[in-house]
Short mmCIF file of C-alpha atoms in Angstrom, two decimals:
data_model
loop_
_atom_site.label_atom_id
_atom_site.label_comp_id
_atom_site.label_asym_id
_atom_site.label_seq_id
_atom_site.Cartn_x
_atom_site.Cartn_y
_atom_site.Cartn_z
CA MET A 16 34.96 114.96 67.52
CA PRO A 17 36.84 116.82 64.76
CA LEU A 18 39.13 119.57 66.06
CA TYR A 19 38.03 122.16 63.53
CA LEU A 20 35.07 124.49 63.03
CA THR A 21 32.09 123.49 60.89
CA ASP A 22 31.00 125.63 57.94
CA GLU A 23 28.30 127.28 60.08
CA GLN A 24 30.77 128.02 62.87
CA GLN A 25 33.21 129.54 60.36
CA MET A 26 30.41 131.79 59.08
CA LEU A 27 29.72 132.92 62.64
CA ARG A 28 33.45 133.55 63.11
CA ASP A 29 33.56 135.71 59.97
CA THR A 30 30.54 137.71 61.13
CA ALA A 31 31.97 138.23 64.62
CA ARG A 32 35.41 139.08 63.23
CA ASP A 33 34.07 141.77 60.90
CA PHE A 34 31.72 143.21 63.55
CA VAL A 35 34.26 143.43 66.38
CA ALA A 36 37.07 144.68 64.15
CA GLU A 37 34.83 147.46 62.80
CA HIS A 38 33.03 148.54 65.97
CA ALA A 39 35.43 147.66 68.80
CA PRO A 40 39.05 147.63 67.60
CA ILE A 41 41.94 148.36 69.95
CA SER A 42 41.41 152.09 69.45
CA HIS A 43 37.97 151.66 71.10
CA MET A 44 39.60 150.30 74.26
CA ARG A 45 42.27 153.00 74.13
CA SER A 46 39.66 155.76 73.89
CA LEU A 47 37.71 154.41 76.90
CA ARG A 48 40.95 154.25 78.89
CA ASP A 49 42.12 157.72 77.90
CA ALA A 50 38.70 159.16 78.83
CA ASN A 51 38.90 157.36 82.21
CA ASP A 52 35.46 155.98 81.39
CA ALA A 53 33.65 155.11 84.62
CA THR A 54 31.60 152.26 83.13
CA GLY A 55 34.48 150.35 81.55
CA PHE A 56 32.66 149.39 78.37
CA SER A 57 30.18 150.86 75.87
CA ARG A 58 26.51 150.12 76.57
CA GLU A 59 25.72 151.14 73.00
CA LEU A 60 28.14 148.49 71.74
CA TRP A 61 26.55 145.93 74.08
CA LYS A 62 23.19 146.61 72.38
CA GLN A 63 24.83 146.13 69.00
CA PHE A 64 26.05 142.72 70.18
CA ALA A 65 22.40 141.96 70.96
CA GLU A 66 21.13 143.19 67.60
CA LEU A 67 23.36 140.60 65.94
CA GLY A 68 21.95 137.93 68.26
CA LEU A 69 25.34 137.31 69.86
CA THR A 70 24.11 137.80 73.44
CA GLY A 71 21.68 134.90 72.95
CA ILE A 72 24.16 132.31 71.70
CA LEU A 73 23.91 130.16 74.84
CA ILE A 74 20.28 130.96 75.66
CA PRO A 75 17.97 128.07 74.66
CA GLU A 76 15.64 128.51 71.70
CA ALA A 77 12.69 127.97 74.09
CA ASP A 78 13.77 131.19 75.80
CA ASN A 79 14.10 133.01 72.43
CA GLY A 80 17.87 132.53 72.22
CA LEU A 81 19.94 130.89 69.49
CA GLY A 82 20.40 127.65 71.44
CA LEU A 83 24.01 127.23 70.32
CA GLY A 84 26.95 126.04 72.39
CA HIS A 85 30.32 126.83 73.91
CA VAL A 86 32.12 126.41 70.59
CA GLU A 87 30.06 129.24 69.10
CA ALA A 88 30.43 131.42 72.23
CA GLY A 89 34.18 130.84 72.02
CA VAL A 90 34.24 131.96 68.40
CA VAL A 91 32.90 135.36 69.50
CA LEU A 92 35.18 135.58 72.53
CA GLU A 93 38.27 134.90 70.43
CA GLU A 94 37.47 137.93 68.28
CA ILE A 95 36.83 140.00 71.41
CA GLY A 96 40.26 138.95 72.65
CA ARG A 97 41.96 139.63 69.32
CA ASN A 98 40.68 143.23 69.40
CA LEU A 99 41.00 143.73 73.19
CA SER A 100 37.35 144.85 73.18
CA PRO A 101 35.92 145.78 76.61
CA SER A 102 32.62 143.93 76.92
CA PRO A 103 30.47 142.10 79.49
CA PHE A 104 30.02 139.21 77.03
CA LEU A 105 32.06 136.68 79.05
CA THR A 106 30.42 137.30 82.42
CA THR A 107 26.88 137.99 81.19
CA ALA A 108 26.22 136.04 77.98
CA VAL A 109 28.39 133.06 78.94
CA ALA A 110 29.00 132.51 82.68
CA ALA A 111 25.74 134.00 84.00
CA VAL A 112 23.54 132.48 81.30
CA GLU A 113 24.90 129.01 82.08
CA ALA A 114 24.26 129.50 85.80
CA LEU A 115 20.70 130.79 85.32
CA LYS A 116 19.70 128.34 82.61
CA GLY A 117 16.74 126.21 83.69
CA SER A 118 15.96 128.31 86.78
CA PRO A 119 13.02 130.70 87.35
CA HIS A 120 15.54 133.55 87.10
CA ALA A 121 15.94 132.82 83.40
CA VAL A 122 12.42 134.13 82.73
CA ARG A 123 13.24 137.33 84.61
CA TRP A 124 16.71 138.10 83.22
CA PHE A 125 17.15 136.45 79.81
CA PRO A 126 14.98 139.01 77.93
CA GLY A 127 17.23 141.85 79.12
CA ILE A 128 20.35 139.94 78.13
CA LEU A 129 18.87 139.19 74.71
CA ALA A 130 18.09 142.91 74.27
CA GLY A 131 21.57 144.04 75.35
CA GLU A 132 20.06 145.96 78.25
CA THR A 133 21.14 143.75 81.15
CA VAL A 134 24.63 143.20 82.53
CA VAL A 135 25.29 140.44 85.06
CA ALA A 136 28.41 140.31 87.26
CA VAL A 137 29.84 137.20 88.89
CA ALA A 138 30.90 137.58 92.54
CA ILE A 139 32.95 134.50 93.37
CA ASP A 140 36.46 135.45 94.49
CA GLU A 141 37.26 136.68 97.99
CA ARG A 142 41.07 136.70 97.99
CA GLY A 143 43.97 137.90 95.88
CA LYS A 144 43.84 134.74 93.76
CA HIS A 145 41.02 132.45 92.74
CA ASP A 146 41.07 129.42 95.05
CA GLY A 147 37.48 128.17 94.92
CA LYS A 148 36.99 128.73 98.67
CA ILE A 149 33.89 130.58 99.88
CA ALA A 150 33.86 132.16 103.34
CA MET A 151 30.95 134.55 102.80
CA LYS A 152 27.96 133.62 104.98
CA ALA A 153 24.28 133.55 104.11
CA GLU A 154 22.10 133.11 107.20
CA ARG A 155 18.36 132.57 107.21
CA ALA A 156 16.42 135.73 108.08
CA GLY A 157 12.63 135.72 107.96
CA ASN A 158 11.50 134.38 104.60
CA GLY A 159 14.92 134.89 103.05
CA PHE A 160 18.61 135.22 103.81
CA ARG A 161 21.07 137.78 105.18
CA LEU A 162 24.41 137.96 103.33
CA THR A 163 27.54 139.14 105.11
CA GLY A 164 31.06 139.26 103.71
CA ALA A 165 33.06 140.61 100.79
CA LYS A 166 33.98 139.74 97.22
CA GLN A 167 36.88 140.90 95.05
CA PHE A 168 37.70 141.23 91.34
CA VAL A 169 34.03 141.43 90.33
CA ALA A 170 34.20 142.56 86.70
CA HIS A 171 31.48 145.17 85.98
CA GLY A 172 30.32 144.76 89.59
CA HIS A 173 29.88 148.53 90.01
CA VAL A 174 27.51 148.91 87.03
CA ALA A 175 25.83 145.50 86.75
CA ASP A 176 22.07 145.04 86.94
CA LEU A 177 22.38 141.72 88.76
CA LEU A 178 25.01 139.97 90.85
CA LEU A 179 25.46 136.20 91.04
CA VAL A 180 26.88 135.63 94.50
CA ALA A 181 28.18 132.37 95.97
CA ALA A 182 27.81 132.06 99.75
CA ALA A 183 28.13 129.41 102.42
CA THR A 184 24.85 128.23 103.94
CA ASP A 185 24.20 125.76 106.77
CA HIS A 186 24.92 122.59 104.82
CA GLY A 187 26.67 123.61 101.66
CA THR A 188 27.01 126.36 99.08
CA THR A 189 24.16 128.41 97.67
CA LEU A 190 24.14 130.71 94.65
CA PHE A 191 22.11 133.90 94.98
CA ALA A 192 20.80 136.36 92.39
CA VAL A 193 21.22 139.68 94.18
CA PRO A 194 19.89 143.01 92.84
CA THR A 195 22.58 145.66 92.81
CA ASP A 196 20.39 148.20 94.62
CA ALA A 197 20.05 145.96 97.69
CA LYS A 198 20.41 147.81 101.00
CA GLY A 199 23.78 147.20 102.67
CA LEU A 200 25.61 146.46 99.41
CA THR A 201 28.47 148.77 98.41
CA ALA A 202 30.81 148.61 95.41
CA ASP A 203 34.31 150.06 95.17
CA PRO A 204 35.50 149.95 91.53
CA GLN A 205 39.23 149.59 90.91
CA ARG A 206 41.14 149.80 87.63
CA LEU A 207 43.14 146.67 86.82
CA ALA A 208 46.44 146.32 84.94
CA ASP A 209 44.66 146.18 81.59
CA SER A 210 42.64 149.35 82.40
CA SER A 211 39.42 147.36 82.87
CA LEU A 212 37.32 147.91 86.00
CA ALA A 213 36.53 145.39 88.71
CA ALA A 214 34.81 146.07 92.00
CA ARG A 215 35.36 145.15 95.61
CA LEU A 216 31.89 144.38 96.96
CA SER A 217 30.93 144.62 100.60
CA PHE A 218 27.79 142.86 101.88
CA ASP A 219 26.81 144.32 105.24
CA GLY A 220 23.83 142.21 106.22
CA VAL A 221 22.25 142.35 102.76
CA GLU A 222 18.77 140.81 102.97
CA VAL A 223 17.30 138.95 100.00
CA ASP A 224 14.09 136.98 99.53
CA ALA A 225 14.08 133.20 99.30
CA ASP A 226 13.33 133.70 95.60
CA ALA A 227 16.89 134.99 95.17
CA VAL A 228 18.25 131.46 95.49
CA VAL A 229 19.39 130.02 92.15
CA GLY A 230 18.52 126.34 92.26
CA GLU A 231 18.25 124.80 95.73
CA VAL A 232 19.55 125.94 99.12
CA ASP A 233 22.83 124.16 100.01
CA GLN A 234 22.85 122.64 96.52
CA GLY A 235 24.54 125.46 94.63
CA ASP A 236 27.62 123.49 93.64
CA GLY A 237 26.01 122.31 90.40
CA HIS A 238 25.05 125.81 89.24
CA LEU A 239 28.42 127.14 90.40
CA ALA A 240 30.26 124.38 88.52
CA ARG A 241 28.36 125.24 85.32
CA LEU A 242 29.15 128.93 85.80
CA LEU A 243 32.84 128.24 86.37
CA SER A 244 33.20 125.75 83.52
CA ALA A 245 31.58 128.19 81.10
CA GLY A 246 33.62 131.11 82.45
CA ARG A 247 36.91 129.20 82.33
CA THR A 248 36.34 127.90 78.82
CA GLY A 249 35.21 131.33 77.66
CA ALA A 250 38.23 133.02 79.23
CA SER A 251 40.44 130.44 77.48
CA ALA A 252 38.88 131.34 74.13
CA GLU A 253 39.40 135.04 74.78
CA LEU A 254 43.01 134.29 75.75
CA LEU A 255 43.44 132.54 72.40
CA GLY A 256 42.32 135.76 70.73
CA VAL A 257 44.72 137.85 72.82
CA GLY A 258 47.64 135.54 72.04
CA GLY A 259 46.68 135.27 68.38
CA GLY A 260 46.38 139.04 68.02
CA ALA A 261 49.80 139.55 69.63
CA MET A 262 51.32 136.87 67.40
CA ASP A 263 49.83 138.33 64.21
CA MET A 264 51.09 141.80 65.11
CA THR A 265 54.56 140.44 65.86
CA ILE A 266 54.82 138.41 62.64
CA ALA A 267 53.72 141.46 60.63
CA TYR A 268 56.43 143.51 62.35
CA LEU A 269 59.10 140.90 61.56
CA LYS A 270 58.14 141.15 57.91
CA GLU A 271 58.45 144.95 57.72
CA ARG A 272 61.13 146.01 60.21
CA LYS A 273 64.56 146.27 58.55
CA GLN A 274 67.97 146.01 60.21
CA PHE A 275 71.36 145.73 58.50
CA GLY A 276 69.59 146.26 55.19
CA GLN A 277 67.14 143.36 55.44
CA VAL A 278 63.86 142.55 57.19
CA ILE A 279 64.51 141.07 60.61
CA GLY A 280 62.12 138.21 59.82
CA SER A 281 64.80 136.80 57.51
CA PHE A 282 67.03 136.04 60.51
CA GLN A 283 66.85 132.35 61.33
CA ALA A 284 66.90 132.87 65.10
CA LEU A 285 63.69 134.91 64.94
CA GLN A 286 62.09 132.46 62.51
CA HIS A 287 62.66 129.65 65.02
CA ARG A 288 61.07 131.68 67.81
CA ALA A 289 58.08 132.53 65.61
CA ALA A 290 57.62 128.87 64.62
CA HIS A 291 57.77 127.80 68.29
CA LEU A 292 55.15 130.39 69.20
CA TYR A 293 52.83 129.29 66.37
CA SER A 294 53.09 125.65 67.49
CA GLU A 295 52.27 126.47 71.12
CA MET A 296 49.25 128.54 70.09
CA GLU A 297 47.93 125.70 67.90
CA VAL A 298 48.26 123.20 70.77
CA ALA A 299 46.34 125.58 73.03
CA ARG A 300 43.69 126.08 70.33
CA ALA A 301 43.11 122.33 70.14
CA ALA A 302 42.78 122.13 73.93
CA VAL A 303 40.15 124.89 73.99
CA LEU A 304 38.08 123.38 71.18
CA LYS A 305 38.15 119.98 72.88
CA ALA A 306 36.91 121.49 76.15
CA GLN A 307 34.13 123.39 74.34
CA GLN A 308 32.99 120.27 72.49
CA LEU A 309 32.94 118.13 75.64
CA LEU A 310 30.96 120.79 77.52
CA ASP A 311 28.42 120.98 74.70
CA ALA A 312 28.14 117.18 74.69
CA GLY A 313 27.67 117.02 78.47
CA ASP A 314 30.63 114.65 78.64
CA GLU A 315 31.91 113.78 82.13
CA ARG A 316 35.48 114.40 80.91
CA ALA A 317 34.71 118.09 80.41
CA ALA A 318 35.93 119.21 83.85
CA ASN A 319 39.48 118.01 83.22
CA ALA A 320 39.43 119.31 79.65
CA VAL A 321 38.40 122.76 80.88
CA SER A 322 41.35 122.85 83.30
CA VAL A 323 43.71 121.73 80.51
CA ALA A 324 42.38 124.50 78.25
CA LYS A 325 42.75 127.24 80.88
CA ALA A 326 46.24 126.12 81.83
CA MET A 327 47.42 125.72 78.22
CA THR A 328 46.07 129.07 77.04
CA GLY A 329 47.65 130.76 80.06
CA LEU A 330 51.06 129.39 79.07
CA ALA A 331 50.75 129.87 75.30
CA THR A 332 49.37 133.40 75.51
CA SER A 333 52.03 134.43 78.03
CA LEU A 334 54.63 133.23 75.52
CA ALA A 335 52.89 135.15 72.71
CA VAL A 336 52.79 138.48 74.52
CA GLN A 337 56.31 138.13 75.94
CA GLU A 338 57.75 137.28 72.53
CA GLY A 339 55.75 140.16 71.08
CA ILE A 340 57.33 142.65 73.45
CA GLN A 341 60.80 141.16 72.96
CA MET A 342 60.73 141.08 69.17
CA HIS A 343 59.28 144.58 68.87
CA GLY A 344 62.33 145.87 70.74
CA GLY A 345 62.10 149.30 72.34
CA ILE A 346 58.81 150.38 70.74
CA GLY A 347 57.11 147.40 72.39
CA MET A 348 57.52 149.18 75.72
CA THR A 349 55.80 152.38 74.62
CA ASP A 350 52.17 153.24 75.29
CA GLU A 351 51.73 154.55 71.76
CA TYR A 352 52.26 151.07 70.31
CA ASP A 353 49.47 148.52 70.86
CA ILE A 354 51.51 145.37 71.57
CA GLY A 355 51.84 146.23 75.27
CA PHE A 356 48.06 146.20 75.72
CA TYR A 357 48.02 142.51 74.79
CA MET A 358 50.40 141.67 77.64
CA LYS A 359 48.23 143.55 80.15
CA ARG A 360 44.98 141.90 79.03
CA ALA A 361 46.62 138.46 79.02
CA ARG A 362 47.80 138.98 82.59
CA VAL A 363 44.26 139.71 83.83
CA LEU A 364 42.58 136.92 81.84
CA ALA A 365 45.17 134.37 82.95
CA GLU A 366 44.17 135.03 86.58
CA LEU A 367 40.40 135.03 85.96
CA PHE A 368 38.64 131.84 87.18
CA GLY A 369 42.01 130.30 88.16
CA ASP A 370 45.51 130.62 86.72
CA THR A 371 47.75 127.94 85.19
CA ASN A 372 49.05 126.71 88.55
CA PHE A 373 45.51 126.44 89.98
CA HIS A 374 44.36 124.27 87.10
CA ALA A 375 47.53 122.18 87.02
CA ASP A 376 46.93 121.44 90.71
CA ALA A 377 43.27 120.60 90.02
CA LEU A 378 44.34 118.08 87.37
CA ALA A 379 46.93 116.56 89.69
CA GLN A 380 44.34 116.13 92.46
CA ALA A 381 41.87 114.61 90.01
CA ALA A 382 44.57 112.09 89.08
CA GLY A 383 45.06 111.13 92.72
CA TYR A 384 48.21 113.09 93.55
#
């Protein structure tokens, strides 16, 4: 598999780059934050994503989507990351679509996603860090189930139209599609470090029909694995955009900022640091593209490649935003200058669906350590 984009994928990248840069630049995020926007993203912008067909990238052609793959979804997410654009694209058009694909729920929810009218939130985590453990219980009640427990860090969980909830059943894990107006369900939105909103969800005996099960009872691991692989690879692509945006801004600053009568980019020490950063970002980019290609091919090596991609982008993007703050000097610490926003978004994305240490441990266990 060549580690570069095809002509068609480059055309998609150009379209996404122009669209996001024009309609959702950093100033868009800043305006939502300054207005203390209670939704956390623009629903009008979400419909514009749909009008371009972007929300249907991973939806099969048989369901009226574009039937493309994770490489193409990553192309869009990288531009979202580069512009720090608040959007439900990762959770709805990537993670949720992969989980619902092939199930009866696809018929119910894909049209709304294609139209930019539906937002889906993923309720997986229950602790301060993602650890893959699920304590939430789903007990049989009548013709359905009763869900009891809590979830944390549910992006868009307070405004979503549908929740995908993982819960422990008698003999395994089951994934449920839960309507957000279900009785006994409460959402407490909290603002994160990057000014985005995520909810703490409380399920106090929430009753759902048997039809809410995605896939088979006790057999939710497959759907959950698809959701997580798509989410992790997508988050890695968005991290690439965050790191790339921070790097581009920093290099531009090195070329214009003067000290002692010359641009600071002429100093060899800073050139070495910039070259190191560029190399690390390129290594991470190759890891992400490999993971996307293996996922699209259904290759059994995809699971390890996804962990490599998430771990590598966590490290490379952390370096990019830290070097960005350092090389901008004092103005890098001010709210008026945008470079600090990249560090905050990188911090949240690095934790989403497992941080670098989580995935390094997963790779070590897979290797028998």
